[in-house]
Coordinates of N, CA and C and ligand atoms in Angstrom, one line a residue:
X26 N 190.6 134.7 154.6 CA 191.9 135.3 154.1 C 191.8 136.8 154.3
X27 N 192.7 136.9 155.0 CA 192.3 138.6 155.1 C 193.5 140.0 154.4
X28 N 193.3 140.6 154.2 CA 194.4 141.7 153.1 C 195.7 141.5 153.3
X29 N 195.8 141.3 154.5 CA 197.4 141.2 154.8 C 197.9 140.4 153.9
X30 N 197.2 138.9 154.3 CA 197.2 137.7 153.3 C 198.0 137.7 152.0
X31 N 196.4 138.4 151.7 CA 196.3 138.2 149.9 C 197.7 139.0 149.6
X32 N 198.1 140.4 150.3 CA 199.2 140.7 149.6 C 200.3 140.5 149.8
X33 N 200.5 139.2 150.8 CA 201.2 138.3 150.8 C 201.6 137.4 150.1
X34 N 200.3 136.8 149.2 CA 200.3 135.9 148.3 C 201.0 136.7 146.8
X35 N 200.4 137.6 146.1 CA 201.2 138.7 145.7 C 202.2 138.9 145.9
X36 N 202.9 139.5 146.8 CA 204.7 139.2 147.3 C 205.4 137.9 146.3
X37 N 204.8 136.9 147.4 CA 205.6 135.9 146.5 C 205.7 135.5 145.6
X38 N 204.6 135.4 144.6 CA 204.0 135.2 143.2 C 204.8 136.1 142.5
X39 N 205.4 137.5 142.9 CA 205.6 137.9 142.1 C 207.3 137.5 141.8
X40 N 207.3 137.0 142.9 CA 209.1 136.8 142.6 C 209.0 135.4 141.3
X41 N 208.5 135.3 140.6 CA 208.3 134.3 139.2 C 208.2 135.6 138.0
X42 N 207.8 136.5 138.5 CA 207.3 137.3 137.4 C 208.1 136.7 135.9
X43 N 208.0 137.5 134.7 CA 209.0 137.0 133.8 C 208.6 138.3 132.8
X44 N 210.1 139.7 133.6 CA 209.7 140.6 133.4 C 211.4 141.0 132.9
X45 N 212.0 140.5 131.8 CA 213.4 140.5 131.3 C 213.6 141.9 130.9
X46 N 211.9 142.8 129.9 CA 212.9 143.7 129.6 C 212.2 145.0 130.3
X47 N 211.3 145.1 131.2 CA 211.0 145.9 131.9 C 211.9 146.1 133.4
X48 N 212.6 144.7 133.5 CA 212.8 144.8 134.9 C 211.2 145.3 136.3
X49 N 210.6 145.5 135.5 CA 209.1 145.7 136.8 C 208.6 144.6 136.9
X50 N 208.4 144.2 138.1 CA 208.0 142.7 138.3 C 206.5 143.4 139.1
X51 N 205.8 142.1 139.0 CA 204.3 142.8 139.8 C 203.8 141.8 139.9
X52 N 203.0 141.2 141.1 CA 202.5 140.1 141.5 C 200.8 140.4 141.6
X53 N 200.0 139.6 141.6 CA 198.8 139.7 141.6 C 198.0 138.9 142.5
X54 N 196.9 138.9 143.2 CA 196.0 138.0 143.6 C 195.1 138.3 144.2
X55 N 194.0 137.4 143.7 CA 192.9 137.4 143.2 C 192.2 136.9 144.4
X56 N 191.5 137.4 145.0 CA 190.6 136.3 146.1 C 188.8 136.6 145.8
X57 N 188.4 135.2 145.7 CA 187.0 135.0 144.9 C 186.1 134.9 146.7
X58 N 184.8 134.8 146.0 CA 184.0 134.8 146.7 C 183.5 133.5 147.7
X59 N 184.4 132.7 147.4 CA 183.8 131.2 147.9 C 185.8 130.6 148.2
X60 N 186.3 132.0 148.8 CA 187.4 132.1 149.4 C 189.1 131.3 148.5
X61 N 189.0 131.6 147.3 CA 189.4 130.7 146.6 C 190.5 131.8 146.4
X62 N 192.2 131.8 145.8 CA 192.8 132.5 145.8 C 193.0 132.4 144.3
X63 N 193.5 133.1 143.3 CA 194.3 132.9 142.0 C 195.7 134.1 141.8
X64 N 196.6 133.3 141.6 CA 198.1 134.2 141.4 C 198.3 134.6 140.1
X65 N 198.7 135.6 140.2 CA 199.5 135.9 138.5 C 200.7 136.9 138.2
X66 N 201.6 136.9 137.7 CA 202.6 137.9 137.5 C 202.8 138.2 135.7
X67 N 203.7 139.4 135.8 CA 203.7 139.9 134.4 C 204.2 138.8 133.7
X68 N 203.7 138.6 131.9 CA 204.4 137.7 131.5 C 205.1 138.7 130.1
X69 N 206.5 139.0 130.2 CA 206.6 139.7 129.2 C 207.2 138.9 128.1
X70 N 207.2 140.1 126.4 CA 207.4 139.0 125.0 C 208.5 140.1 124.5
X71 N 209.4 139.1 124.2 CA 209.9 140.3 123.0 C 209.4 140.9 121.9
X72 N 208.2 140.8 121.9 CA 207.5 142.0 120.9 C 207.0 143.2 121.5
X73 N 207.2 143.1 122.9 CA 206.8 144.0 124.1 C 205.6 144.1 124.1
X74 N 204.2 144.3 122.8 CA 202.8 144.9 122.4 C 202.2 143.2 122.8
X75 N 202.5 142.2 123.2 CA 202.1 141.1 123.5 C 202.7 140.7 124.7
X76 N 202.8 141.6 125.9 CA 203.2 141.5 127.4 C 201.8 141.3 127.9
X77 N 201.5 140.2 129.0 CA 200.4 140.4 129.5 C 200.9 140.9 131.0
X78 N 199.6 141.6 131.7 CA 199.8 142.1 133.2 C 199.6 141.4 134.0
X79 N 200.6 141.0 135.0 CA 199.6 140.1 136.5 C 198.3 140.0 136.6
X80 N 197.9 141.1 136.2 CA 196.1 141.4 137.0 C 195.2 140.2 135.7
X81 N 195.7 140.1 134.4 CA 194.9 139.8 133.4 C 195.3 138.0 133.6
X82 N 196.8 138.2 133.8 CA 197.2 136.5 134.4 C 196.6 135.8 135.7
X83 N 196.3 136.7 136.4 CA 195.5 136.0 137.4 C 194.2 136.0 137.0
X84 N 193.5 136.9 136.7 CA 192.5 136.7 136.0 C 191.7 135.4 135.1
X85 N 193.2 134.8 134.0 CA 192.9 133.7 133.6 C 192.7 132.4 134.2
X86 N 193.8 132.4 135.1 CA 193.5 131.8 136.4 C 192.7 131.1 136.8
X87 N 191.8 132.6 137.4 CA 190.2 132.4 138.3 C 189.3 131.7 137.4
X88 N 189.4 132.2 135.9 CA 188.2 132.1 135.2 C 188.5 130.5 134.8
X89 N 189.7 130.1 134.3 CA 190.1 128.8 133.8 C 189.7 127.7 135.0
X90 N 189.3 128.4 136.2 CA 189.3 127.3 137.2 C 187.6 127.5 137.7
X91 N 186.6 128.2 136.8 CA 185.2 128.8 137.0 C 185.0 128.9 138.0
X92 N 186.0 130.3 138.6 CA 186.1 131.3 139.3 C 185.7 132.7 139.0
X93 N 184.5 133.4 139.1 CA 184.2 134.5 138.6 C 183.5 136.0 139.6
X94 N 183.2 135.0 140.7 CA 182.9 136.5 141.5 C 184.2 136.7 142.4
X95 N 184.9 138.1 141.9 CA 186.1 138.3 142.7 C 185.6 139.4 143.6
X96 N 186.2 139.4 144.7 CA 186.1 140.2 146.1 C 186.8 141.0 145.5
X97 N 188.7 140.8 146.0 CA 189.6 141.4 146.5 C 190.6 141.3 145.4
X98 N 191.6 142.0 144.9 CA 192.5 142.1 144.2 C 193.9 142.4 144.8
X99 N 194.4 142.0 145.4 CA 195.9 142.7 145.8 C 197.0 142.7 144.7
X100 N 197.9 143.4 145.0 CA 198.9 144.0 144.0 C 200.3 144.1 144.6
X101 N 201.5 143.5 144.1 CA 202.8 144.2 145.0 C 203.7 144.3 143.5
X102 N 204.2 145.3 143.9 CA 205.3 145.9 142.8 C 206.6 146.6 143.3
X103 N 207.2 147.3 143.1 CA 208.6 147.9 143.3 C 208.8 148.8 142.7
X104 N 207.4 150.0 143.2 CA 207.5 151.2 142.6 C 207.3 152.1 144.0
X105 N 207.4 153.5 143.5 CA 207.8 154.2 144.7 C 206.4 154.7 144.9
X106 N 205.1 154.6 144.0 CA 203.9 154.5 144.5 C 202.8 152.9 144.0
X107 N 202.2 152.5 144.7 CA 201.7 151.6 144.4 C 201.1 151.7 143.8
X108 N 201.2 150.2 142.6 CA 201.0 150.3 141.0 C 199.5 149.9 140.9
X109 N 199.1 151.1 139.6 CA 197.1 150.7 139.9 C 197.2 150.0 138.3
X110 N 196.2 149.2 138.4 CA 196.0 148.4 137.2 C 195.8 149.2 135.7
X111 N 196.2 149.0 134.9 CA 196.4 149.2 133.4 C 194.7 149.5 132.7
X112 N 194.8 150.4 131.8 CA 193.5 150.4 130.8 C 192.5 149.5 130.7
X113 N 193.6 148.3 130.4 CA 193.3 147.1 129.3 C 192.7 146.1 131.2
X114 N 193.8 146.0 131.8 CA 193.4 145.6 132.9 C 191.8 145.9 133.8
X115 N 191.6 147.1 133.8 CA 191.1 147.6 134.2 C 189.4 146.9 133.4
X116 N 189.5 147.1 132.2 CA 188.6 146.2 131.6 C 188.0 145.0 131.8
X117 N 189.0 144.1 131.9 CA 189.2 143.0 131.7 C 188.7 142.3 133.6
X118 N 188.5 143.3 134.0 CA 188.4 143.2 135.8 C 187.2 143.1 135.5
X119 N 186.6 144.3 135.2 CA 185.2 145.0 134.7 C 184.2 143.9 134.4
X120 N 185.1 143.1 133.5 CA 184.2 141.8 133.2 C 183.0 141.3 134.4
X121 N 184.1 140.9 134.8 CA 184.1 139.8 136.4 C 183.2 140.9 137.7
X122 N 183.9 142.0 138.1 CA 183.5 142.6 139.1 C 183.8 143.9 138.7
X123 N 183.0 144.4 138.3 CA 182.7 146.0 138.1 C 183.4 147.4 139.5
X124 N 182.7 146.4 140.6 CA 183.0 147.3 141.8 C 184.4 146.5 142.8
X125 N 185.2 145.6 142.1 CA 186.5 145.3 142.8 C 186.7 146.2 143.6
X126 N 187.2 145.8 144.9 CA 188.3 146.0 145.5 C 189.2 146.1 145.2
X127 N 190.7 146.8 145.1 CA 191.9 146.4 144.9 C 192.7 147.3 146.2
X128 N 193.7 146.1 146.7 CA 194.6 146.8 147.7 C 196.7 146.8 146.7
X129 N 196.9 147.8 146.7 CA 198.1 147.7 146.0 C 199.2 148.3 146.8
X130 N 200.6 147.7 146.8 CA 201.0 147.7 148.3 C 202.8 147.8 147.2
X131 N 203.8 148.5 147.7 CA 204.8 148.3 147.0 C 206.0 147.5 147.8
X132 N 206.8 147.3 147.7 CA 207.4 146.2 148.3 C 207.9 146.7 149.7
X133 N 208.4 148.4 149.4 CA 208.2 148.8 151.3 C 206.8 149.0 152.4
X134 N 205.9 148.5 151.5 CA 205.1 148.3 152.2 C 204.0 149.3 152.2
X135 N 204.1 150.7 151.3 CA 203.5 151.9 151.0 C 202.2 151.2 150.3
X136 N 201.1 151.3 150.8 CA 199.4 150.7 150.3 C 198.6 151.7 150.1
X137 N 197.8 151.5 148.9 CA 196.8 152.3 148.2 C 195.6 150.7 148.3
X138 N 194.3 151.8 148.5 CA 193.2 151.4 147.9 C 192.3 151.8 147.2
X139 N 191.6 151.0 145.8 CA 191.6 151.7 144.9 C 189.7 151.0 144.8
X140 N 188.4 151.1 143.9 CA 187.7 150.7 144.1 C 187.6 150.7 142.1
X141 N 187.1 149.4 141.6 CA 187.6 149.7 140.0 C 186.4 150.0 139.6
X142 N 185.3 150.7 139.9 CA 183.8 151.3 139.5 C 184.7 153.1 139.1
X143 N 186.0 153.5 140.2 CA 186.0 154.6 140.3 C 187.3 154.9 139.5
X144 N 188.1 153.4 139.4 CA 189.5 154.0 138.5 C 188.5 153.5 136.6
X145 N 187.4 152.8 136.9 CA 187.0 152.9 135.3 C 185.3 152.9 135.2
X146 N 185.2 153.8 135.3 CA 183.3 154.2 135.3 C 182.7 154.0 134.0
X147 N 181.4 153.2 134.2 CA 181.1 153.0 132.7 C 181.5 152.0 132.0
X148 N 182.2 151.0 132.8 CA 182.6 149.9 131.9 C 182.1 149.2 131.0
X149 N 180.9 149.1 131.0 CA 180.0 148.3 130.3 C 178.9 148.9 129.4
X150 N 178.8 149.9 130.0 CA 177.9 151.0 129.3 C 178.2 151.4 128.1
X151 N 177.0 150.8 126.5 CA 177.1 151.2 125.3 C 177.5 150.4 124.5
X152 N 178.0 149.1 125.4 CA 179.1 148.1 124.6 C 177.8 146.9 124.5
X153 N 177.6 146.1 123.6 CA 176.6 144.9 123.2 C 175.2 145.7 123.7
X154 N 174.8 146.4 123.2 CA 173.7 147.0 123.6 C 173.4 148.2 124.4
Ligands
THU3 N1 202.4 145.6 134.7 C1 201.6 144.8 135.4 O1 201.7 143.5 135.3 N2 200.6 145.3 136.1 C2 200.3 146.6 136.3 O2 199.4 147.0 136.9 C3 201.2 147.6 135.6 C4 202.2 147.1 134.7 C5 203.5 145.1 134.0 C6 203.4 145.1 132.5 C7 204.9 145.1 132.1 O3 205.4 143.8 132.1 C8 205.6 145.9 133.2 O4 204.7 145.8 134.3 C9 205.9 147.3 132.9 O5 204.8 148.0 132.4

């Protein structure tokens, strides 16, 4: 599967999103090490503070299906720069693959790449020991 791909797969995924009061839709996907894909899009709540992100929805995904070494992450959104994954996201990647990949691409096609050792350093450091 090669980047083009995956943020291909992303594209379409995202058109499910279920993003009523952001209007920001964002697609996600996930490509594992043993070539396996996982999709995810925003799922938002009217409490807003219980929205989860594409990145954490595909995430559940991979892991629900004991999927855990992730390569590649791609991203598509409908912002006028391509959207990098969240705090909480950003953690929650950390888990799994410390040194992800992520390619994030906006719907005209404008692409960033991001490496998540460098958008969150230290992820693990201090925490359970
Ligand atoms: N969102 C994501 O799904 N991924 C990101 O990387 C950025 C933000 C969602 C959360 C919320 O549903 C909407 O985008 C606006 O923040």
């Amino acid at each position: 599967m090669t980047q083009a791909e995956l943020l291909e797969v992303a594209r379409e995924v995202r058109n499910h999103a279920y993003a009523p009061y952001s209007h920001f839709a964002v697609g996600a996907a996930l490509l594992t090490s043993d070539g396996r894909v996982f999709a995810g899009t925003n799922v938002e709540n009217i409490s807003y503070s219980l929205t989860i992100c594409a990145e954490r929805v595909a995430t559940g995904a991979a892991v629900s299906a004991g999927a855990h070494d992730f390569e590649l992450l791609a991203l598509v959104s409908d912002s006028a720069q391509p959207v990098v994954p969240c705090g909480a996201c950003r953690q929650v990647l950390a888990e799994f693959a410390p040194e992800l990949r992520i390619v994030s691409s906006n719907i005209s096609g404008a692409t960033a790449e991001f490496r998540l050792d460098h958008l969150l350093p230290t992820a693990k450091q201090g925490i359970l020991g």
